[in-house]
Amino acid sequence: MSVLAIAEHRRGELRPVSLEQLAAGRDLADELGSELHTAVIGGDVEAFGAELNREGVDAVHTVDIGEEFNHDVYTQVVTQLATELDPTVLLMPNSVNGLDYAPAVANRLDRPLVTDVVDIDAEDGLTATRELYGSKAETTIDVHADQAAVTIRPAEWPTIEADGDAAIEAFDATIDESAVKSTVKGFEEVGGGDIDITDADVLVSVGRGIEEEENLDIIHDLADALDATVSGSRPLIDNGWLAKDRQVGQSGKVVTPDVYIAVGISGAVQHVAGMKGSDTIVAINTDPNAPIFDIADYGIQDDLFEVVPALIEQFQ
Amino acid sequence: MKILVTVKEVAAVDDEFEIDGLAIDDRYVTADLNEWDEYAVEAAVQIKEAHDDVEVVTATIGPSETDETIRQALAKGADRAIRVWDEALDDAGLLDPETKAEVLAAVAAEEDPDLVLTGVQSADDGFGATGVTLADKLDMEWGAVVNNLDLDLEAGVASVHRELEGGVEELTDIEIPAVLTIQTGINDPRYASLRGIRQAQSKELAEYSLTDIGLDAAGIESPLEQTSLYEPETEGDATVFEGSPEETAAELAELLAEKGVTS
Ligand SMILES: Cc1cc2nc3c(=O)[nH]c(=O)nc-3n(C[C@H](O)[C@H](O)[C@H](O)COP(=O)(O)OP(=O)(O)OC[C@H]3O[C@@H](n4cnc5c(N)ncnc54)[C@H](O)[C@@H]3O)c2cc1C
């Protein structure tokens, strides 16, 4: 029995979820009375391996292959590692790249896959907690299998900081090149605008509650009145109502202003990932159950089309 | 060329709702086409419009009540639809990505598509894994979270952008046939025209049982069992301003002034 956590890195840096997995994995390993292994594939594996050697980790497997993530390579390597180590629980990140190989690995290993878990325990069989309907409801799931694959939601577990004394071992994977049918050509930063929202002290952030592009006028008016910058949730950017680099969230920018005013934003996990570090969070939303109120410091549970104009008036 | 698009009806839940056992009480739920699938349908229809001889077929797992939702995809330009349902799927309870992919793979085996488009995830259960599982079952190449697609049919390559975290996109060439999971924002999904809606009524919507697509109903068993459903406890301790919009706005203005926010 063991737990195996697959690390993630991009452009020379280990991503935080790699260390969060070690916290989740250590808890699971304790419940199972087993070892915790972690593995890193590609890039500067020596440096990554040393970084992953944290308290509670029994072994770090380094796979010196390629520079950046390629799902065909990862799928083959992780399948081989898991076949060799035969972990009870195989942990992978519920990141964009995690979702680009974890399902294929689970399929090849013939293991059930539970994605985006926010809590997990192995005390009495494997039980995972997930969210449904955009975080409106939560569910527990019993996994009826001896071995499973799980992807964990980033930023739900603490990172393990203390150094460890794990065995660091190189793992030799054999890659079937004919099965590598994708080629990563490079990376591109999204742009489109003229302003860096990460610099702003005050952000007026607008979501789908605004309904129509024309209605954005009141948001710009509010931002003018507050000497603030306008940012937004994803649907606004998808609609082309705001430039791409005004998007706050997992796939947008991470912002930490003094004041973040979320107007008509539900607070989906991918949005919250980009703004939860703001000093003071204010939410204006008609839905008192909107998840945004879970992280807001101040809230107005009312119609933005009434509150925003009244607020603008206060500053005139 | 044939494009298979998986489309799903999802449940949209009202602001206030009640839970009845392991489900949200029907009174608080409205059915809708999964947001991510709308973008996948649009991507397929745009390819059809740009090339000759492209057929767009949708595939759905769901009971007959989902027909109305599927017709939305037909109204937006898909040529025909396939829906698979079986009591065994109803009995299986929570369908895990593998079970869904198994059913969709059986449909794909019949249809033999050159390209399969799925949504990145569904808005209700949010597994985000069916597309890639399906690709692996079909022994096809894949790409997850695609927000830009450029298809070179002659070279047999889909050049895609995969949207990573933090405003970074990965540029990747993917050999087709492939399964791509489509992210919102890749295009601007059209509204169904009146003509499209009328035409959709006469388009083929085939219903299959598991046996029809060569699967054994007895073999359908989800390894995942949902054991509870509840409203998450609010962790928040937000100060909620009470009163009319004028009153709450005044309180917020005072707070903002205290925080040094003024024009
Ligand atoms: C891989 C991936 C990456 C993603 N990355 C991001 C990201 O970086 N950033 C991001 O934001 N999202 C991201 N998303 C999308 C995310 O899941 C949500 O869909 C999105 O954040 C929802 O935006 P919203 O809150 O504006 O819209 P909704 O969820 O539709 O919420 C609208 C809110 O407005 C409220 N409202 C409606 N009318 C009014 C009114 N008159 N007055 C006041 N309130 C009103 C409603 O009660 C509701 O809470 C990502 C999704 C995926 C799958």
XYZ file of C-alpha atoms and ligand atoms in Angstrom:
632
model
C 0.000 0.000 0.000
C 1.122 3.507 -0.721
C 0.015 6.877 -1.922
C 1.654 8.344 -5.004
C 1.356 12.055 -5.800
C 2.416 13.377 -9.222
C 3.956 16.840 -9.081
C 3.336 19.617 -11.575
C 5.720 22.238 -12.876
C 5.690 24.848 -15.568
C 8.443 26.935 -17.106
C 11.007 25.981 -14.521
C 8.855 26.215 -11.428
C 7.111 23.664 -9.318
C 3.452 24.645 -8.997
C 2.082 25.016 -5.446
C -0.401 22.160 -5.910
C 2.599 19.798 -5.987
C 3.281 20.561 -2.334
C -0.393 20.678 -1.377
C -0.720 17.132 -2.685
C 1.912 16.095 -0.179
C -0.303 17.304 2.676
C -3.333 15.492 1.263
C -1.214 12.462 0.501
C 0.390 12.315 3.954
C -3.047 12.299 5.633
C -4.199 9.509 3.350
C -0.997 7.535 3.912
C -1.452 7.874 7.673
C -4.996 6.561 7.427
C -3.828 3.677 5.285
C -0.731 3.064 7.395
C 1.356 3.357 4.259
C 4.170 5.247 2.594
C 3.864 8.509 0.678
C 5.658 8.696 -2.631
C 5.852 11.608 -4.988
C 7.156 11.861 -8.524
C 8.252 14.608 -10.866
C 8.459 14.225 -14.620
C 10.598 16.388 -16.878
C 12.356 19.720 -16.416
C 15.175 20.117 -13.911
C 14.246 16.958 -12.049
C 17.175 17.189 -9.690
C 16.151 20.581 -8.374
C 12.464 19.653 -8.362
C 13.279 16.389 -6.572
C 15.139 18.257 -3.829
C 12.244 20.695 -3.497
C 9.739 17.871 -3.163
C 11.735 16.264 -0.380
C 9.428 17.503 2.376
C 8.498 16.197 5.761
C 6.450 13.016 5.579
C 7.547 12.015 2.098
C 9.093 8.550 1.956
C 10.353 8.569 -1.616
C 10.711 11.013 -4.487
C 10.854 9.516 -7.979
C 12.468 11.650 -10.630
C 11.859 10.988 -14.304
C 14.355 12.844 -16.445
C 12.432 13.197 -19.669
C 11.641 16.323 -21.683
C 11.402 19.888 -20.476
C 7.751 20.787 -20.337
C 4.492 18.934 -19.922
C 3.393 16.730 -22.789
C 0.304 14.679 -22.049
C 1.341 11.711 -24.204
C 4.592 11.416 -22.278
C 2.984 12.013 -18.880
C 0.296 9.439 -19.567
C 2.870 6.781 -20.382
C 5.206 7.625 -17.512
C 2.525 7.892 -14.830
C 0.941 4.652 -16.012
C 4.323 2.902 -15.738
C 5.105 4.425 -12.338
C 1.718 3.464 -10.958
C 2.016 -0.042 -12.358
C 5.414 -0.422 -10.715
C 4.585 1.165 -7.347
C 0.982 -0.034 -7.273
C -0.276 2.770 -4.993
C -3.655 2.473 -3.318
C -4.362 6.095 -4.174
C -2.834 7.890 -7.138
C -3.043 11.655 -6.603
C -2.832 14.147 -9.436
C -3.582 17.880 -9.554
C -6.974 19.061 -10.733
C -5.214 21.602 -12.889
C -5.595 22.164 -16.607
C -2.671 19.825 -17.233
C -3.868 17.337 -14.635
C -7.139 17.087 -16.520
C -5.141 16.562 -19.714
C -3.595 13.270 -18.557
C -5.249 11.972 -15.354
C -8.344 10.599 -17.141
C -6.193 8.695 -19.644
C -4.020 7.259 -16.874
C -7.052 6.181 -14.836
C -8.492 4.542 -17.927
C -5.275 2.642 -18.663
C -4.930 1.487 -15.068
C -8.607 0.596 -14.972
C -9.103 2.628 -11.806
C -12.086 4.809 -10.976
C -11.290 8.514 -11.199
C -12.678 11.115 -8.841
C -11.813 14.632 -9.932
C -11.733 18.021 -8.238
C -11.990 16.683 -4.711
C -11.928 19.187 -1.873
C -11.629 16.602 0.869
C -10.755 12.948 0.990
C -10.288 10.234 3.561
C -9.329 6.597 3.555
C -10.391 5.611 7.032
C -13.149 3.254 5.998
C -12.691 2.806 2.280
C -12.082 5.857 0.156
C -14.538 8.732 0.566
C -14.235 11.960 -1.384
C -16.010 15.285 -1.035
C -16.864 17.229 -4.175
C -18.900 20.283 -5.055
C -21.837 20.311 -7.456
C -23.789 22.980 -9.326
C -21.042 25.563 -9.180
C -20.413 25.134 -5.417
C -24.086 25.458 -4.509
C -24.126 21.949 -3.072
C -21.579 19.556 -1.710
C -21.609 15.801 -1.974
C -19.747 12.879 -0.476
C -18.845 9.964 -2.679
C -17.877 6.448 -1.671
C -15.412 4.867 -4.049
C -16.131 1.181 -4.423
C -12.713 -0.039 -5.501
C -9.486 -1.119 -3.828
C -7.448 1.378 -5.782
C -8.385 4.753 -7.169
C -7.124 7.790 -9.021
C -7.984 11.183 -7.592
C -7.377 14.744 -8.709
C -7.297 17.296 -5.928
C -8.463 20.880 -6.196
C -5.595 23.363 -5.910
C -5.424 25.597 -2.830
C -7.568 23.317 -0.635
C -4.680 21.814 1.327
C -1.744 23.578 2.970
C 1.672 23.225 1.414
C 4.166 21.154 3.377
C 7.140 23.386 4.085
C 9.436 21.411 6.389
C 12.335 19.523 4.825
C 12.249 15.757 4.695
C 14.603 12.830 4.419
C 13.078 10.949 1.535
C 14.951 8.592 -0.718
C 15.383 10.278 -4.082
C 15.351 7.735 -6.878
C 15.549 8.063 -10.623
C 12.856 6.187 -12.499
C 13.519 4.932 -15.997
C 10.470 5.157 -18.168
C 10.225 3.718 -21.644
C 8.428 5.972 -24.062
C 6.687 4.626 -27.117
C 7.403 7.552 -29.431
C 4.832 6.422 -31.972
C 2.153 7.087 -29.353
C 3.295 10.692 -28.886
C 0.892 12.460 -31.201
C 1.006 15.969 -29.848
C 3.766 18.540 -29.903
C 3.922 21.525 -27.612
C 5.069 24.476 -29.718
C 5.364 27.090 -27.027
C 3.500 29.423 -24.744
C 1.748 32.733 -25.102
C 0.648 35.261 -22.514
C -2.816 36.636 -23.054
C -2.929 40.366 -23.561
C -5.361 42.627 -25.266
C -5.542 45.589 -22.951
C -3.511 48.524 -21.842
C -3.708 48.252 -18.109
C -2.272 45.900 -15.520
C -5.095 45.034 -13.144
C -2.595 43.501 -10.727
C -1.296 47.019 -10.035
C -4.662 48.456 -9.020
C -5.386 49.372 -5.405
C -9.123 49.255 -5.967
C -10.890 46.960 -8.415
C -14.510 47.133 -9.406
C -15.037 43.667 -10.783
C -18.110 42.846 -12.789
C -19.778 39.508 -13.527
C -22.590 37.990 -15.545
C -25.127 39.711 -13.287
C -24.639 42.790 -15.467
C -26.601 41.003 -18.222
C -25.890 43.323 -21.187
C -22.831 45.046 -22.529
C -24.631 48.424 -22.470
C -25.109 48.039 -18.727
C -21.350 48.135 -18.230
C -21.616 51.932 -18.327
C -22.659 52.044 -14.688
C -19.658 49.903 -13.756
C -17.292 52.274 -15.545
C -19.057 55.195 -13.876
C -18.596 53.577 -10.486
C -14.940 52.901 -11.184
C -14.494 56.549 -12.216
C -16.196 57.734 -9.052
C -13.914 55.541 -6.933
C -10.791 56.124 -8.995
C -10.742 52.368 -9.424
C -9.920 49.935 -12.216
C -12.491 47.674 -13.879
C -11.901 43.930 -13.985
C -14.274 41.051 -14.528
C -15.220 37.415 -14.315
C -14.772 35.087 -17.212
C -18.154 35.325 -18.969
C -17.590 39.043 -19.574
C -14.272 38.331 -21.211
C -15.730 35.394 -23.182
C -18.365 37.776 -24.521
C -15.694 40.233 -25.550
C -17.092 42.949 -23.295
C -13.779 43.415 -21.503
C -10.218 42.806 -22.725
C -8.720 39.414 -21.932
C -6.166 40.749 -19.500
C -8.955 42.141 -17.304
C -10.021 38.627 -16.313
C -9.596 37.734 -12.672
C -9.269 34.085 -11.757
C -7.601 30.775 -12.309
C -7.117 31.288 -16.017
C -6.902 35.054 -15.658
C -4.923 37.233 -13.292
C -4.331 36.835 -9.597
C -5.025 40.186 -7.960
C -4.464 41.445 -4.426
C -5.901 44.964 -4.288
C -6.741 46.812 -1.074
C -10.405 46.695 -2.025
C -12.125 44.278 -4.424
C -15.759 45.009 -5.211
C -17.435 41.995 -6.844
C -20.575 43.137 -8.630
C -22.906 40.390 -9.888
C -20.248 37.696 -9.545
C -21.257 34.331 -8.069
C -17.840 33.416 -6.731
C -17.103 30.231 -8.661
C -13.957 28.511 -7.433
C -12.032 29.474 -10.569
C -12.881 33.114 -10.007
C -12.123 33.090 -6.293
C -8.694 31.587 -7.055
C -7.751 34.956 -8.516
C -9.010 37.372 -5.879
C -9.213 35.734 -2.481
C -5.987 37.430 -1.412
C -7.577 40.883 -1.686
C -7.424 42.897 1.541
C -11.087 43.812 1.710
C -13.691 42.034 -0.387
C -17.109 43.563 -0.983
C -19.857 41.639 -2.778
C -23.027 43.002 -4.336
C -25.283 40.131 -5.368
C -29.001 39.340 -5.310
C -28.408 35.735 -4.281
C -27.775 35.519 -0.521
C -26.428 31.986 -1.054
C -23.883 32.987 -3.692
C -20.490 31.498 -2.726
C -18.904 34.959 -3.060
C -20.411 35.821 0.340
C -18.311 33.031 1.878
C -15.160 34.990 1.268
C -16.528 38.537 1.297
C -15.861 40.842 4.243
C -18.840 43.057 3.422
C -21.922 42.317 1.415
C -25.045 43.866 -0.024
C -27.676 41.321 -0.922
C -29.592 43.373 -3.426
C -29.995 44.298 -7.078
C -26.843 45.800 -8.534
C -28.930 47.991 -10.833
C -30.246 49.773 -7.756
C -27.202 49.621 -5.522
C -24.538 50.714 -8.013
C -26.293 53.949 -9.110
C -26.992 54.764 -5.450
C -23.337 54.200 -4.667
C -22.197 56.417 -7.522
C -24.476 59.134 -6.152
C -22.778 58.847 -2.752
C -19.478 59.791 -4.320
C -20.748 62.716 -6.350
C -15.585 14.493 -42.571
C -17.658 13.822 -39.522
C -17.595 15.660 -36.199
C -19.187 14.129 -33.149
C -20.125 16.588 -30.416
C -21.143 15.334 -27.015
C -23.914 17.437 -25.539
C -25.505 17.171 -22.175
C -28.492 18.583 -20.417
C -27.513 20.042 -17.082
C -29.488 21.181 -14.108
C -29.412 24.862 -13.236
C -30.313 25.416 -9.605
C -32.278 28.410 -8.289
C -30.794 30.841 -5.768
C -32.859 29.308 -3.005
C -33.443 25.584 -3.053
C -34.225 22.541 -0.964
C -32.507 19.202 -1.036
C -34.627 16.100 -1.183
C -32.509 13.075 -0.303
C -29.641 12.835 -2.760
C -31.001 15.362 -5.219
C -32.126 18.947 -5.374
C -35.890 19.128 -5.293
C -37.221 19.372 -8.867
C -39.063 22.587 -8.107
C -35.763 24.467 -7.919
C -34.168 23.038 -11.021
C -34.337 24.088 -14.654
C -32.867 22.117 -17.518
C -30.352 23.729 -19.823
C -27.807 22.840 -22.452
C -24.411 22.612 -20.753
C -22.617 25.931 -21.272
C -19.320 24.327 -22.371
C -21.141 22.092 -24.875
C -22.679 25.157 -26.515
C -19.197 26.323 -27.421
C -18.320 22.825 -28.662
C -21.400 22.787 -30.909
C -20.524 26.224 -32.251
C -16.939 25.138 -32.961
C -18.241 22.130 -34.922
C -20.766 24.167 -36.886
C -18.093 26.724 -37.766
C -15.867 23.950 -39.150
C -18.836 22.677 -41.152
C -19.371 26.141 -42.586
C -15.708 26.500 -43.488
C -15.297 23.139 -45.240
C -17.240 21.027 -47.704
C -18.839 17.768 -46.715
C -18.763 18.057 -42.964
C -21.456 16.349 -40.944
C -22.046 17.332 -37.318
C -23.652 14.697 -35.125
C -24.438 15.165 -31.452
C -24.315 12.398 -28.855
C -26.106 12.534 -25.532
C -26.584 10.247 -22.585
C -29.974 11.010 -21.107
C -33.662 10.145 -20.892
C -36.272 11.296 -23.407
C -36.952 14.432 -21.361
C -33.643 15.768 -22.618
C -34.813 15.809 -26.259
C -35.888 19.423 -26.064
C -32.420 20.459 -24.929
C -30.756 18.392 -27.631
C -32.902 20.130 -30.243
C -31.196 23.394 -29.250
C -27.989 21.957 -30.702
C -29.835 20.875 -33.849
C -31.351 24.341 -34.135
C -27.859 25.824 -34.042
C -26.702 23.754 -36.967
C -25.938 20.166 -35.950
C -27.218 17.742 -38.603
C -28.587 14.962 -36.465
C -28.593 13.726 -32.907
C -28.128 10.456 -31.078
C -29.384 9.876 -27.580
C -28.580 6.813 -25.506
C -30.654 5.807 -22.541
C -31.306 2.672 -20.623
C -32.794 1.722 -17.306
C -29.397 0.328 -16.370
C -27.956 3.844 -16.583
C -30.726 5.155 -14.374
C -30.027 2.401 -11.858
C -26.278 3.003 -11.897
C -26.861 6.249 -9.978
C -23.912 8.604 -10.180
C -22.337 8.099 -13.592
C -18.581 8.381 -13.332
C -16.484 9.665 -16.273
C -15.475 6.131 -17.230
C -19.040 4.890 -17.531
C -20.056 7.912 -19.582
C -17.018 7.531 -21.802
C -17.778 3.856 -22.320
C -21.248 4.674 -23.630
C -20.009 7.546 -25.797
C -17.175 5.385 -27.129
C -19.726 2.824 -28.291
C -21.564 5.592 -30.156
C -18.288 6.836 -31.634
C -17.407 3.307 -32.733
C -20.604 3.264 -34.802
C -20.167 6.763 -36.187
C -16.430 6.703 -36.805
C -15.884 10.476 -36.485
C -12.721 12.318 -37.555
C -13.031 14.752 -34.719
C -14.853 14.621 -31.399
C -15.620 17.807 -29.508
C -16.803 17.829 -25.920
C -17.236 20.574 -23.360
C -14.389 20.969 -20.857
C -16.759 20.048 -18.058
C -20.429 19.977 -17.262
C -21.929 22.664 -15.104
C -23.649 20.211 -12.754
C -21.238 17.433 -11.763
C -18.088 19.133 -13.029
C -15.933 16.028 -13.440
C -14.077 17.533 -16.406
C -12.808 14.118 -17.404
C -15.199 12.519 -19.861
C -13.554 13.878 -23.020
C -10.033 12.657 -22.286
C -11.302 9.309 -20.996
C -13.271 8.954 -24.215
C -10.184 9.731 -26.299
C -8.194 7.068 -24.529
C -10.941 4.503 -24.981
C -11.090 5.315 -28.696
C -7.323 5.232 -28.946
C -7.477 8.760 -30.318
C -5.260 11.720 -29.602
C -6.731 14.507 -27.487
C -6.378 18.000 -26.107
C -8.016 19.346 -22.944
C -9.211 22.903 -22.328
C -8.917 24.163 -25.878
C -9.720 27.833 -26.417
C -8.447 28.241 -29.962
C -8.640 25.766 -32.815
C -7.103 25.863 -36.246
C -7.750 22.764 -38.293
C -5.444 21.733 -41.145
C -7.319 18.837 -42.685
C -4.705 18.132 -45.321
C -1.902 17.815 -42.800
C -4.216 16.051 -40.369
C -3.301 18.429 -37.589
C -5.318 20.511 -35.183
C -3.274 23.465 -33.945
C -4.802 24.419 -30.645
C -4.305 26.773 -27.764
C -4.784 25.118 -24.412
C -5.715 27.591 -21.731
C -3.493 27.073 -18.721
C -3.730 28.864 -15.398
C -2.596 32.446 -14.886
C -3.244 33.913 -18.335
C -0.880 31.560 -20.157
C -1.810 29.538 -23.217
C 0.007 26.478 -24.477
C 0.307 26.195 -28.260
C 0.091 22.570 -29.301
C -0.206 20.579 -32.510
C -2.429 17.549 -32.198
C -2.738 14.774 -34.766
C -6.286 14.015 -35.797
C -8.465 12.045 -35.349
C -8.675 13.549 -31.901
C -10.973 14.465 -29.060
C -10.821 18.123 -28.030
C -12.455 19.438 -24.886
C -13.692 22.933 -25.600
C -13.393 25.873 -23.247
C -15.820 28.801 -23.163
C -14.592 31.868 -25.015
C -13.265 29.907 -28.018
C -16.066 31.427 -30.101
C -19.298 33.316 -29.839
C -22.120 30.751 -29.790
C -24.955 31.798 -32.070
C -28.571 32.072 -31.067
C -30.804 29.611 -32.840
C -32.699 31.357 -35.623
C -36.427 30.803 -36.008
C -35.667 28.911 -39.178
C -33.102 26.805 -37.338
C -35.602 26.013 -34.618
C -38.182 24.989 -37.209
C -35.678 22.843 -39.081
C -34.530 21.187 -35.880
C -37.973 19.660 -35.460
C -37.535 17.562 -38.563
C -33.929 16.543 -37.982
C -33.215 12.993 -36.935
C -32.939 12.344 -33.212
C -32.186 8.645 -32.835
C -32.661 6.898 -29.542
C -30.605 3.860 -28.653
C -30.555 1.467 -25.754
C -27.276 0.038 -24.499
C -27.873 -3.185 -26.420
C -28.428 -1.166 -29.615
C -24.883 0.149 -29.386
C -23.401 -3.197 -28.471
C -23.049 -2.740 -24.726
C -24.148 -5.132 -22.059
C -26.530 -3.461 -19.626
C -25.404 -5.832 -16.890
C -21.862 -4.508 -17.261
C -22.886 -0.939 -16.450
C -21.979 -0.259 -12.893
C -20.572 2.957 -11.502
C -17.820 2.531 -8.922
C -18.816 5.854 -7.381
C -21.702 6.081 -4.986
C -23.077 9.383 -3.860
C -23.860 9.068 -0.170
C -24.948 12.568 0.757
C -25.883 15.932 -0.655
C -25.968 19.067 1.430
C -25.583 22.800 1.303
C -22.024 23.681 2.233
C -21.772 25.543 5.486
C -21.055 29.182 4.999
C -17.576 29.798 6.211
C -18.060 33.452 5.679
C -18.433 36.088 8.320
C -19.294 38.898 5.982
C -20.898 41.992 7.437
C -24.074 42.314 5.419
C -25.453 45.829 5.095
C -29.228 45.899 5.541
C -31.794 48.327 4.249
C -32.876 50.012 1.041
C -30.372 50.363 -1.799
C -29.821 53.977 -0.743
C -29.105 52.917 2.836
C -26.802 50.038 1.965
C -25.005 52.164 -0.621
C -24.482 54.870 2.007
C -23.019 52.353 4.443
C -20.745 50.949 1.776
C -19.674 54.460 0.763
C -18.768 55.198 4.366
C -16.748 52.000 4.592
C -14.949 52.749 1.342
C -14.147 56.254 2.568
C -12.737 54.750 5.752
C -10.555 52.493 3.631
C -9.276 55.581 1.876
C -11.175 54.956 -1.362
C -12.335 58.247 -2.826
C -12.105 59.919 -6.146
C -10.856 25.583 -16.574
C -11.692 26.761 -16.156
C -11.084 27.981 -15.909
C -11.851 29.081 -15.514
N -11.221 30.262 -15.241
C -11.951 31.314 -14.780
C -11.329 32.557 -14.428
O -10.120 32.731 -14.549
N -12.120 33.552 -13.972
C -13.480 33.433 -13.835
O -14.128 34.390 -13.401
N -14.082 32.280 -14.168
C -13.360 31.229 -14.648
N -14.004 30.088 -15.002
C -15.479 30.103 -15.063
C -16.155 29.926 -13.731
O -16.356 28.550 -13.497
C -17.542 30.602 -13.726
O -18.302 30.144 -14.825
C -17.486 32.131 -13.785
O -16.570 32.644 -12.845
C -18.862 32.675 -13.502
O -18.857 34.073 -13.652
P -19.939 34.985 -12.923
O -19.833 34.825 -11.459
O -19.783 36.351 -13.477
O -21.309 34.415 -13.506
P -22.442 33.582 -12.780
O -21.893 32.396 -12.102
O -23.506 33.403 -13.802
O -22.947 34.548 -11.639
C -23.674 35.721 -11.842
C -24.069 36.246 -10.486
O -24.730 37.470 -10.637
C -25.788 37.534 -9.700
N -26.779 38.479 -10.230
C -27.606 38.324 -11.293
N -28.346 39.426 -11.479
C -27.976 40.320 -10.517
C -28.395 41.641 -10.186
N -29.318 42.286 -10.899
N -27.821 42.236 -9.113
C -26.863 41.592 -8.396
N -26.442 40.351 -8.661
C -26.980 39.708 -9.718
C -26.312 36.127 -9.612
O -26.986 35.926 -8.387
C -25.023 35.316 -9.721
O -24.489 35.031 -8.456
C -13.257 28.976 -15.388
C -13.855 27.740 -15.656
C -13.094 26.642 -16.028
C -13.767 25.339 -16.282
